[in-house]
mmCIF file of C-alpha atoms in Angstrom:
data_model
loop_
_atom_site.group_PDB
_atom_site.id
_atom_site.type_symbol
_atom_site.label_atom_id
_atom_site.label_comp_id
_atom_site.label_asym_id
_atom_site.label_seq_id
_atom_site.Cartn_x
_atom_site.Cartn_y
_atom_site.Cartn_z
ATOM 1 C CA UNK A 12 -26.292 29.319 -70.075
ATOM 2 C CA UNK A 13 -28.551 27.827 -67.372
ATOM 3 C CA UNK A 14 -31.585 28.141 -69.652
ATOM 4 C CA UNK A 15 -29.711 26.373 -72.457
ATOM 5 C CA UNK A 16 -28.661 23.560 -70.121
ATOM 6 C CA UNK A 17 -32.231 23.156 -68.868
ATOM 7 C CA UNK A 18 -33.482 22.990 -72.447
ATOM 8 C CA UNK A 19 -30.792 20.418 -73.266
ATOM 9 C CA UNK A 20 -31.799 18.257 -70.279
ATOM 10 C CA UNK A 21 -35.452 18.428 -71.292
ATOM 11 C CA UNK A 22 -34.578 17.391 -74.842
ATOM 12 C CA UNK A 23 -32.416 14.551 -73.496
ATOM 13 C CA UNK A 24 -35.305 13.116 -71.482
ATOM 14 C CA UNK A 25 -37.704 13.520 -74.407
ATOM 15 C CA UNK A 26 -35.317 11.792 -76.795
ATOM 16 C CA UNK A 27 -34.695 9.012 -74.283
ATOM 17 C CA UNK A 28 -38.438 8.375 -73.991
ATOM 18 C CA UNK A 29 -38.743 8.402 -77.788
ATOM 19 C CA UNK A 30 -35.991 5.785 -77.998
ATOM 20 C CA UNK A 31 -37.856 3.697 -75.450
ATOM 21 C CA UNK A 32 -40.971 3.961 -77.613
ATOM 22 C CA UNK A 33 -39.094 2.939 -80.764
ATOM 23 C CA UNK A 34 -37.558 -0.033 -78.976
ATOM 24 C CA UNK A 35 -41.053 -1.332 -78.277
ATOM 25 C CA UNK A 36 -41.128 -2.492 -81.913
ATOM 26 C CA UNK A 37 -38.261 -4.882 -81.116
ATOM 27 C CA UNK A 38 -39.697 -6.132 -77.835
ATOM 28 C CA UNK A 39 -40.554 -9.571 -79.240
ATOM 29 C CA UNK A 40 -37.027 -10.244 -80.497
ATOM 30 C CA UNK A 41 -35.888 -11.446 -77.058
ATOM 31 C CA UNK A 42 -38.890 -13.687 -76.383
ATOM 32 C CA UNK A 43 -38.041 -16.708 -74.250
ATOM 33 C CA UNK A 44 -39.963 -19.466 -72.502
ATOM 34 C CA UNK A 45 -38.793 -18.479 -69.030
ATOM 35 C CA UNK A 46 -39.407 -14.749 -68.815
ATOM 36 C CA UNK A 47 -41.557 -14.395 -71.966
ATOM 37 C CA UNK A 48 -41.142 -10.733 -73.005
ATOM 38 C CA UNK A 49 -38.967 -9.647 -70.064
ATOM 39 C CA UNK A 50 -35.834 -9.104 -72.178
ATOM 40 C CA UNK A 51 -37.740 -6.984 -74.682
ATOM 41 C CA UNK A 52 -39.355 -4.968 -71.889
ATOM 42 C CA UNK A 53 -36.000 -4.316 -70.202
ATOM 43 C CA UNK A 54 -34.460 -3.346 -73.535
ATOM 44 C CA UNK A 55 -37.280 -0.871 -74.212
ATOM 45 C CA UNK A 56 -37.102 0.593 -70.713
ATOM 46 C CA UNK A 57 -33.322 1.080 -70.723
ATOM 47 C CA UNK A 58 -33.062 4.560 -72.381
ATOM 48 C CA UNK A 59 -35.793 5.981 -70.169
ATOM 49 C CA UNK A 60 -34.404 4.432 -66.999
ATOM 50 C CA UNK A 61 -30.915 5.769 -67.766
ATOM 51 C CA UNK A 62 -32.163 9.362 -67.951
ATOM 52 C CA UNK A 63 -34.482 9.032 -64.930
ATOM 53 C CA UNK A 64 -31.982 7.435 -62.528
ATOM 54 C CA UNK A 65 -28.603 9.169 -62.523
ATOM 55 C CA UNK A 66 -27.297 7.115 -59.596
ATOM 56 C CA UNK A 67 -25.814 3.801 -60.886
ATOM 57 C CA UNK A 68 -27.154 1.903 -57.874
ATOM 58 C CA UNK A 69 -30.685 3.202 -58.413
ATOM 59 C CA UNK A 70 -30.410 2.430 -62.128
ATOM 60 C CA UNK A 71 -29.305 -1.132 -61.388
ATOM 61 C CA UNK A 72 -32.199 -1.557 -58.944
ATOM 62 C CA UNK A 73 -34.597 -0.212 -61.578
ATOM 63 C CA UNK A 74 -33.344 -2.740 -64.142
ATOM 64 C CA UNK A 75 -33.963 -5.557 -61.672
ATOM 65 C CA UNK A 76 -37.602 -4.541 -61.427
ATOM 66 C CA UNK A 77 -38.155 -5.485 -65.090
ATOM 67 C CA UNK A 78 -35.986 -8.553 -65.700
ATOM 68 C CA UNK A 79 -38.513 -10.861 -64.059
ATOM 69 C CA UNK A 80 -41.372 -12.534 -65.925
ATOM 70 C CA UNK A 81 -43.440 -10.239 -68.144
ATOM 71 C CA UNK A 82 -46.117 -11.105 -70.688
ATOM 72 C CA UNK A 83 -48.738 -8.967 -72.390
ATOM 73 C CA UNK A 84 -50.152 -8.337 -75.852
ATOM 74 C CA UNK A 85 -47.482 -6.701 -78.084
ATOM 75 C CA UNK A 86 -49.847 -3.903 -79.140
ATOM 76 C CA UNK A 87 -49.951 -2.781 -75.497
ATOM 77 C CA UNK A 88 -46.174 -2.729 -75.068
ATOM 78 C CA UNK A 89 -45.824 1.071 -75.646
ATOM 79 C CA UNK A 90 -48.611 1.734 -73.149
ATOM 80 C CA UNK A 91 -46.989 -0.474 -70.519
ATOM 81 C CA UNK A 92 -43.555 1.081 -71.096
ATOM 82 C CA UNK A 93 -45.085 4.555 -70.790
ATOM 83 C CA UNK A 94 -46.787 3.639 -67.513
ATOM 84 C CA UNK A 95 -43.586 2.174 -66.094
ATOM 85 C CA UNK A 96 -41.561 5.254 -67.111
ATOM 86 C CA UNK A 97 -44.102 7.435 -65.337
ATOM 87 C CA UNK A 98 -43.845 5.250 -62.232
ATOM 88 C CA UNK A 99 -40.039 5.281 -62.346
ATOM 89 C CA UNK A 100 -40.130 9.080 -62.487
ATOM 90 C CA UNK A 101 -42.304 9.037 -59.363
ATOM 91 C CA UNK A 102 -39.944 6.553 -57.689
ATOM 92 C CA UNK A 103 -36.955 8.780 -58.427
ATOM 93 C CA UNK A 104 -38.838 11.716 -56.902
ATOM 94 C CA UNK A 105 -39.737 9.671 -53.788
ATOM 95 C CA UNK A 106 -43.482 9.738 -54.506
ATOM 96 C CA UNK A 107 -43.960 6.029 -55.213
ATOM 97 C CA UNK A 108 -42.629 3.055 -53.191
ATOM 98 C CA UNK A 109 -40.656 0.674 -55.454
ATOM 99 C CA UNK A 110 -42.046 -2.443 -53.760
ATOM 100 C CA UNK A 111 -45.586 -1.495 -54.763
ATOM 101 C CA UNK A 112 -44.683 -1.693 -58.469
ATOM 102 C CA UNK A 113 -44.227 -5.469 -58.335
ATOM 103 C CA UNK A 114 -47.761 -5.861 -56.956
ATOM 104 C CA UNK A 115 -49.476 -3.956 -59.763
ATOM 105 C CA UNK A 116 -47.128 -4.773 -62.657
ATOM 106 C CA UNK A 117 -48.306 -8.335 -63.302
ATOM 107 C CA UNK A 118 -51.971 -7.527 -62.716
ATOM 108 C CA UNK A 119 -51.883 -4.686 -65.234
ATOM 109 C CA UNK A 120 -49.936 -6.620 -67.874
ATOM 110 C CA UNK A 121 -52.181 -9.698 -67.653
ATOM 111 C CA UNK A 122 -55.349 -7.599 -67.792
ATOM 112 C CA UNK A 123 -54.181 -5.743 -70.884
ATOM 113 C CA UNK A 124 -53.008 -9.030 -72.378
ATOM 114 C CA UNK A 125 -56.501 -10.504 -72.121
ATOM 115 C CA UNK A 126 -57.979 -7.295 -73.495
ATOM 116 C CA UNK A 127 -55.542 -7.317 -76.406
ATOM 117 C CA UNK A 128 -56.234 -10.956 -77.238
ATOM 118 C CA UNK A 129 -59.971 -10.271 -77.309
ATOM 119 C CA UNK A 130 -60.049 -6.938 -79.142
ATOM 120 C CA UNK A 131 -57.029 -7.137 -81.430
ATOM 121 C CA UNK A 132 -56.219 -10.804 -82.070
ATOM 122 C CA UNK A 133 -59.766 -12.094 -81.665
ATOM 123 C CA UNK A 134 -61.679 -9.284 -83.379
ATOM 124 C CA UNK A 135 -59.913 -6.576 -85.380
ATOM 125 C CA UNK A 136 -57.211 -8.733 -86.990
ATOM 126 C CA UNK A 137 -59.824 -11.263 -88.076
ATOM 127 C CA UNK A 138 -62.041 -8.436 -89.346
ATOM 128 C CA UNK A 139 -59.165 -7.094 -91.465
ATOM 129 C CA UNK A 140 -58.294 -10.561 -92.814
ATOM 130 C CA UNK A 141 -61.878 -11.527 -93.691
ATOM 131 C CA UNK A 142 -62.687 -8.171 -95.279
ATOM 132 C CA UNK A 143 -59.470 -8.249 -97.324
ATOM 133 C CA UNK A 144 -60.211 -11.775 -98.580
ATOM 134 C CA UNK A 145 -63.799 -10.895 -99.482
ATOM 135 C CA UNK A 146 -62.725 -7.759 -101.349
ATOM 136 C CA UNK A 147 -60.067 -9.665 -103.297
ATOM 137 C CA UNK A 148 -62.503 -12.424 -104.213
ATOM 138 C CA UNK A 149 -64.975 -9.739 -105.336
ATOM 139 C CA UNK A 150 -62.432 -8.404 -107.836
ATOM 140 C CA UNK A 151 -61.090 -5.394 -105.915
ATOM 141 C CA UNK A 152 -57.325 -4.864 -105.771
ATOM 142 C CA UNK A 153 -56.651 -1.282 -104.707
ATOM 143 C CA UNK A 154 -59.281 -1.196 -101.955
ATOM 144 C CA UNK A 155 -57.753 -4.069 -99.918
ATOM 145 C CA UNK A 156 -54.358 -2.353 -100.109
ATOM 146 C CA UNK A 157 -55.815 0.924 -98.857
ATOM 147 C CA UNK A 158 -57.634 -0.970 -96.105
ATOM 148 C CA UNK A 159 -54.383 -2.586 -94.959
ATOM 149 C CA UNK A 160 -52.576 0.753 -94.978
ATOM 150 C CA UNK A 161 -55.385 2.359 -92.966
ATOM 151 C CA UNK A 162 -55.225 -0.369 -90.330
ATOM 152 C CA UNK A 163 -51.422 -0.179 -90.211
ATOM 153 C CA UNK A 164 -51.401 3.610 -89.788
ATOM 154 C CA UNK A 165 -54.194 3.381 -87.225
ATOM 155 C CA UNK A 166 -52.163 0.889 -85.194
ATOM 156 C CA UNK A 167 -49.137 3.196 -85.165
ATOM 157 C CA UNK A 168 -51.294 6.128 -84.063
ATOM 158 C CA UNK A 169 -52.794 3.947 -81.331
ATOM 159 C CA UNK A 170 -49.352 2.885 -80.075
ATOM 160 C CA UNK A 171 -48.011 6.459 -80.088
ATOM 161 C CA UNK A 172 -51.138 7.857 -78.414
ATOM 162 C CA UNK A 173 -51.263 5.256 -75.633
ATOM 163 C CA UNK A 174 -47.529 5.670 -74.987
ATOM 164 C CA UNK A 175 -47.796 9.467 -74.727
ATOM 165 C CA UNK A 176 -50.832 9.350 -72.444
ATOM 166 C CA UNK A 177 -49.279 6.629 -70.291
ATOM 167 C CA UNK A 178 -46.058 8.618 -69.838
ATOM 168 C CA UNK A 179 -48.041 11.675 -68.784
ATOM 169 C CA UNK A 180 -50.736 10.009 -66.644
ATOM 170 C CA UNK A 181 -49.262 6.712 -65.469
ATOM 171 C CA UNK A 182 -51.679 4.200 -63.971
ATOM 172 C CA UNK A 183 -54.485 6.775 -64.045
ATOM 173 C CA UNK A 184 -54.559 6.333 -67.831
ATOM 174 C CA UNK A 185 -56.068 2.903 -67.227
ATOM 175 C CA UNK A 186 -59.253 4.613 -66.048
ATOM 176 C CA UNK A 187 -59.514 6.280 -69.453
ATOM 177 C CA UNK A 188 -58.982 2.934 -71.159
ATOM 178 C CA UNK A 189 -61.791 1.498 -69.065
ATOM 179 C CA UNK A 190 -64.165 4.181 -70.363
ATOM 180 C CA UNK A 191 -63.351 3.167 -73.937
ATOM 181 C CA UNK A 192 -65.295 -0.059 -73.290
ATOM 182 C CA UNK A 193 -63.017 -2.068 -75.572
ATOM 183 C CA UNK A 194 -64.400 -5.439 -74.464
ATOM 184 C CA UNK A 195 -67.891 -4.643 -75.731
ATOM 185 C CA UNK A 196 -66.488 -3.090 -78.892
ATOM 186 C CA UNK A 197 -64.635 -6.332 -79.499
ATOM 187 C CA UNK A 198 -67.938 -8.190 -79.227
ATOM 188 C CA UNK A 199 -69.531 -5.874 -81.788
ATOM 189 C CA UNK A 200 -66.654 -6.452 -84.196
ATOM 190 C CA UNK A 201 -67.140 -10.207 -83.825
ATOM 191 C CA UNK A 202 -70.738 -9.823 -85.026
ATOM 192 C CA UNK A 203 -69.336 -8.037 -88.088
ATOM 193 C CA UNK A 204 -66.893 -10.914 -88.534
ATOM 194 C CA UNK A 205 -69.820 -13.339 -88.569
ATOM 195 C CA UNK A 206 -71.424 -11.327 -91.378
ATOM 196 C CA UNK A 207 -68.114 -11.262 -93.282
ATOM 197 C CA UNK A 208 -67.798 -15.025 -92.874
ATOM 198 C CA UNK A 209 -71.265 -15.426 -94.391
ATOM 199 C CA UNK A 210 -70.204 -13.180 -97.281
ATOM 200 C CA UNK A 211 -67.075 -15.314 -97.755
ATOM 201 C CA UNK A 212 -69.155 -18.466 -97.893
ATOM 202 C CA UNK A 213 -71.360 -16.935 -100.575
ATOM 203 C CA UNK A 214 -68.277 -16.051 -102.620
ATOM 204 C CA UNK A 215 -66.507 -19.422 -102.419
ATOM 205 C CA UNK A 216 -69.465 -21.806 -102.393
ATOM 206 C CA UNK A 217 -69.427 -23.970 -105.582
ATOM 207 C CA UNK A 218 -71.999 -22.942 -108.157
ATOM 208 C CA UNK A 219 -74.655 -23.833 -109.033
ATOM 209 C CA UNK A 220 -75.929 -24.733 -105.587
ATOM 210 C CA UNK A 221 -79.280 -25.600 -104.064
ATOM 211 C CA UNK A 222 -80.794 -23.819 -101.088
ATOM 212 C CA UNK A 223 -80.781 -26.971 -98.982
ATOM 213 C CA UNK A 224 -77.003 -27.346 -99.477
ATOM 214 C CA UNK A 225 -76.475 -23.849 -98.149
ATOM 215 C CA UNK A 226 -78.735 -24.487 -95.158
ATOM 216 C CA UNK A 227 -76.938 -27.749 -94.330
ATOM 217 C CA UNK A 228 -73.533 -26.044 -94.469
ATOM 218 C CA UNK A 229 -74.573 -23.113 -92.289
ATOM 219 C CA UNK A 230 -76.318 -25.436 -89.815
ATOM 220 C CA UNK A 231 -73.220 -27.608 -89.551
ATOM 221 C CA UNK A 232 -71.033 -24.557 -88.910
ATOM 222 C CA UNK A 233 -73.399 -23.276 -86.215
ATOM 223 C CA UNK A 234 -73.545 -26.730 -84.635
ATOM 224 C CA UNK A 235 -69.774 -27.060 -84.379
ATOM 225 C CA UNK A 236 -69.470 -23.461 -83.141
ATOM 226 C CA UNK A 237 -71.992 -24.253 -80.408
ATOM 227 C CA UNK A 238 -70.025 -27.325 -79.359
ATOM 228 C CA UNK A 239 -66.848 -25.264 -79.095
ATOM 229 C CA UNK A 240 -68.540 -22.441 -77.170
ATOM 230 C CA UNK A 241 -70.070 -24.786 -74.595
ATOM 231 C CA UNK A 242 -66.839 -26.768 -74.243
ATOM 232 C CA UNK A 243 -68.328 -30.068 -75.413
ATOM 233 C CA UNK A 244 -65.424 -30.642 -77.804
ATOM 234 C CA UNK A 245 -62.129 -28.859 -78.427
ATOM 235 C CA UNK A 246 -61.456 -26.578 -81.375
ATOM 236 C CA UNK A 247 -59.051 -29.025 -82.978
ATOM 237 C CA UNK A 248 -61.504 -31.930 -82.887
ATOM 238 C CA UNK A 249 -64.325 -29.692 -84.167
ATOM 239 C CA UNK A 250 -62.169 -28.479 -87.061
ATOM 240 C CA UNK A 251 -61.204 -32.067 -87.976
ATOM 241 C CA UNK A 252 -64.821 -33.203 -87.872
ATOM 242 C CA UNK A 253 -65.929 -30.247 -89.976
ATOM 243 C CA UNK A 254 -63.269 -31.015 -92.610
ATOM 244 C CA UNK A 255 -64.360 -34.670 -92.698
ATOM 245 C CA UNK A 256 -67.993 -33.628 -93.206
ATOM 246 C CA UNK A 257 -66.984 -31.305 -96.048
ATOM 247 C CA UNK A 258 -64.932 -34.086 -97.652
ATOM 248 C CA UNK A 259 -67.905 -36.466 -97.453
ATOM 249 C CA UNK A 260 -70.395 -33.845 -98.632
ATOM 250 C CA UNK A 261 -70.553 -35.101 -102.271
ATOM 251 C CA UNK A 262 -71.602 -38.562 -101.046
ATOM 252 C CA UNK A 263 -74.102 -37.006 -98.633
ATOM 253 C CA UNK A 264 -75.470 -34.933 -101.508
ATOM 254 C CA UNK A 265 -75.964 -38.056 -103.624
ATOM 255 C CA UNK A 266 -77.813 -39.782 -100.790
ATOM 256 C CA UNK A 267 -80.091 -36.795 -100.294
ATOM 257 C CA UNK A 268 -80.846 -36.459 -104.029
ATOM 258 C CA UNK A 269 -81.554 -40.179 -104.262
ATOM 259 C CA UNK A 270 -83.918 -39.933 -101.290
ATOM 260 C CA UNK A 271 -85.719 -36.946 -102.822
ATOM 261 C CA UNK A 272 -86.321 -38.800 -106.086
ATOM 262 C CA UNK A 273 -88.024 -41.747 -104.347
#
């Protein structure tokens, strides 16, 4: 009987952690301008906290630790929830002071947020979008679908893996993430995105076209990109100016052809 009860308790904790993981998919539903993702984080943490803290007072205190401001990239939500569940387990066992959590919680979430914006939003998502567009414009239909499915499945594996490792290792899992060198990998993906953008230009550029037209277009794009990178002008103004130049390009082309015939 004792063995059966122990097995039941182990299954209860496992199932509670699984429910916390599944709730991470709904973390953005409670987004608000005051606490950002704090409602979603608290909602995801609730099953795990309930099984970790049996004392109602300790459970209430644990909930208060997560209702304050929280913001990070949504792809990192399972990892953060896993880390916090590991920490709460240590708090319940008396191995981690609760006050220390507040000091490292924001730092960790903001660091992973910046990492997620750079690697996921700024690199991989753009890579997937550009490659899908180029494949569709090249006449492929099944390949873009398979590409999207591969990225989707890969994301789910990534979320499940980071959650599992974070639950088991806690904050020490961040050292493993550091060894992945995701920042530099994001930079490499951005070079691939530049090549895909060039491929897209080749596919959509009106035909027939002259070499000088292509060089002018690429030079203009590089010029505006340089202005944005150095902070000379904002992205919005650069985009507006680039659209105006494209709209005036037929007139510019006529001027250039007239000058070449003189």
